[in-house]
C-alpha cells in the first residue's frame, strides 16, 4: 500500500468517525446502547487516526512506511470494523438517514 493509499484509508476513517459522532450527538445519545462508551472509544480512535495521518505528511521512506503500516494495520482494521458495526457505511451513502448499528 502506498502512502497515498494509506492516507486515503485514514481519511475515510476520519470522515466516517466524525459522521458517526455527529449522528450520536444529534440523536442525543438515547437510541444507542452504552453511548458514552461508544463516544469514548470512537473519539480515542479518531484522535489516533488523525495523529497517524499527520505522521504520514512528514514523509517516510519505503521501509519506514512498511514498518509503520505493519505496526498499525490491525488498529486500522479494527477501527474500520467498529465503524462498520456502527453503520457508518449506511450513513456515508445516505446522510439523511440515521444509523441503525449497535442500537
Short mmCIF file of C-alpha atoms in Angstrom, two decimals:
data_model
loop_
_atom_site.label_atom_id
_atom_site.label_comp_id
_atom_site.label_asym_id
_atom_site.label_seq_id
_atom_site.Cartn_x
_atom_site.Cartn_y
_atom_site.Cartn_z
CA UNK A 1 0.00 0.00 0.00
CA UNK A 2 1.40 3.40 -0.96
CA UNK A 3 1.46 6.44 1.29
CA UNK A 4 -1.36 7.95 -0.78
CA UNK A 5 -3.48 4.82 -0.35
CA UNK A 6 -2.84 4.69 3.40
CA UNK A 7 -3.67 8.41 3.71
CA UNK A 8 -6.91 7.84 1.78
CA UNK A 9 -7.82 4.94 4.05
CA UNK A 10 -7.21 7.06 7.14
CA UNK A 11 -9.13 9.97 5.60
CA UNK A 12 -12.15 7.69 5.11
CA UNK A 13 -11.94 6.51 8.72
CA UNK A 14 -11.68 10.09 9.99
CA UNK A 15 -14.68 11.23 7.93
CA UNK A 16 -16.78 8.21 8.95
CA UNK A 17 -15.90 8.62 12.63
CA UNK A 18 -16.90 12.28 12.53
CA UNK A 19 -20.21 11.39 10.84
CA UNK A 20 -20.96 8.76 13.46
CA UNK A 21 -20.13 11.13 16.31
CA UNK A 22 -22.31 13.83 14.75
CA UNK A 23 -25.15 11.32 14.46
CA UNK A 24 -24.80 10.22 18.07
CA UNK A 25 -24.86 13.81 19.30
CA UNK A 26 -27.79 14.71 17.00
CA UNK A 27 -29.80 11.85 18.44
CA UNK A 28 -28.88 12.96 21.93
CA UNK A 29 -27.41 9.52 22.59
CA UNK A 30 -30.68 7.97 23.72
CA UNK A 31 -31.03 5.46 20.89
CA UNK A 32 -27.68 3.77 21.50
CA UNK A 33 -26.73 1.12 23.99
CA UNK A 34 -23.88 2.48 26.13
CA UNK A 35 -23.44 5.67 24.09
CA UNK A 36 -20.79 7.07 26.41
CA UNK A 37 -18.59 4.03 25.78
CA UNK A 38 -19.10 4.31 22.02
CA UNK A 39 -18.22 8.01 22.06
CA UNK A 40 -15.18 7.47 24.28
CA UNK A 41 -13.84 4.64 22.14
CA UNK A 42 -14.56 6.34 18.82
CA UNK A 43 -13.11 9.64 19.98
CA UNK A 44 -9.86 7.94 21.01
CA UNK A 45 -9.70 6.06 17.70
CA UNK A 46 -10.38 9.26 15.77
CA UNK A 47 -7.58 11.11 17.56
CA UNK A 48 -5.12 8.29 16.90
CA UNK A 49 -6.05 8.20 13.20
CA UNK A 50 -5.57 11.97 12.96
CA UNK A 51 -2.10 11.63 14.50
CA UNK A 52 -1.25 8.76 12.16
CA UNK A 53 -2.44 10.79 9.17
CA UNK A 54 -0.28 13.71 10.30
CA UNK A 55 2.76 11.46 10.61
CA UNK A 56 2.32 10.38 7.01
CA UNK A 57 2.57 14.03 5.97
CA UNK A 58 6.10 14.16 7.34
CA UNK A 59 7.29 11.79 4.65
CA UNK A 60 8.69 8.32 5.08
CA UNK A 61 10.99 6.03 3.23
CA UNK A 62 9.50 2.86 1.79
CA UNK A 63 10.94 0.78 4.62
CA UNK A 64 9.61 3.21 7.25
CA UNK A 65 6.18 3.13 5.63
CA UNK A 66 6.13 -0.67 5.57
CA UNK A 67 7.09 -0.79 9.25
CA UNK A 68 4.50 1.86 10.14
CA UNK A 69 1.76 0.00 8.26
CA UNK A 70 2.79 -3.30 9.78
CA UNK A 71 2.58 -1.79 13.27
CA UNK A 72 -0.75 -0.04 12.71
CA UNK A 73 -2.72 -2.21 10.26
CA UNK A 74 -4.51 -4.23 12.95
CA UNK A 75 -5.60 -1.00 14.63
CA UNK A 76 -6.82 0.44 11.31
CA UNK A 77 -8.76 -2.73 10.52
CA UNK A 78 -10.28 -2.70 14.00
CA UNK A 79 -11.48 0.88 13.59
CA UNK A 80 -12.95 0.08 10.18
CA UNK A 81 -14.79 -2.90 11.66
CA UNK A 82 -16.09 -0.83 14.58
CA UNK A 83 -17.35 1.85 12.19
CA UNK A 84 -18.99 -0.84 10.08
CA UNK A 85 -20.76 -2.17 13.18
CA UNK A 86 -22.00 1.35 13.90
CA UNK A 87 -23.41 1.61 10.38
CA UNK A 88 -21.01 4.27 9.08
CA UNK A 89 -21.25 2.96 5.51
CA UNK A 90 -25.00 3.43 5.61
CA UNK A 91 -24.58 6.99 6.84
CA UNK A 92 -21.98 7.78 4.17
CA UNK A 93 -24.27 6.54 1.39
CA UNK A 94 -27.43 8.17 2.73
CA UNK A 95 -26.54 11.12 5.00
CA UNK A 96 -30.20 11.94 5.67
CA UNK A 97 -30.72 8.59 7.36
CA UNK A 98 -29.74 7.86 10.92
CA UNK A 99 -27.52 4.97 11.88
CA UNK A 100 -29.01 1.63 12.79
CA UNK A 101 -25.92 -0.19 14.04
CA UNK A 102 -25.49 -1.13 17.72
CA UNK A 103 -28.98 0.01 18.60
#
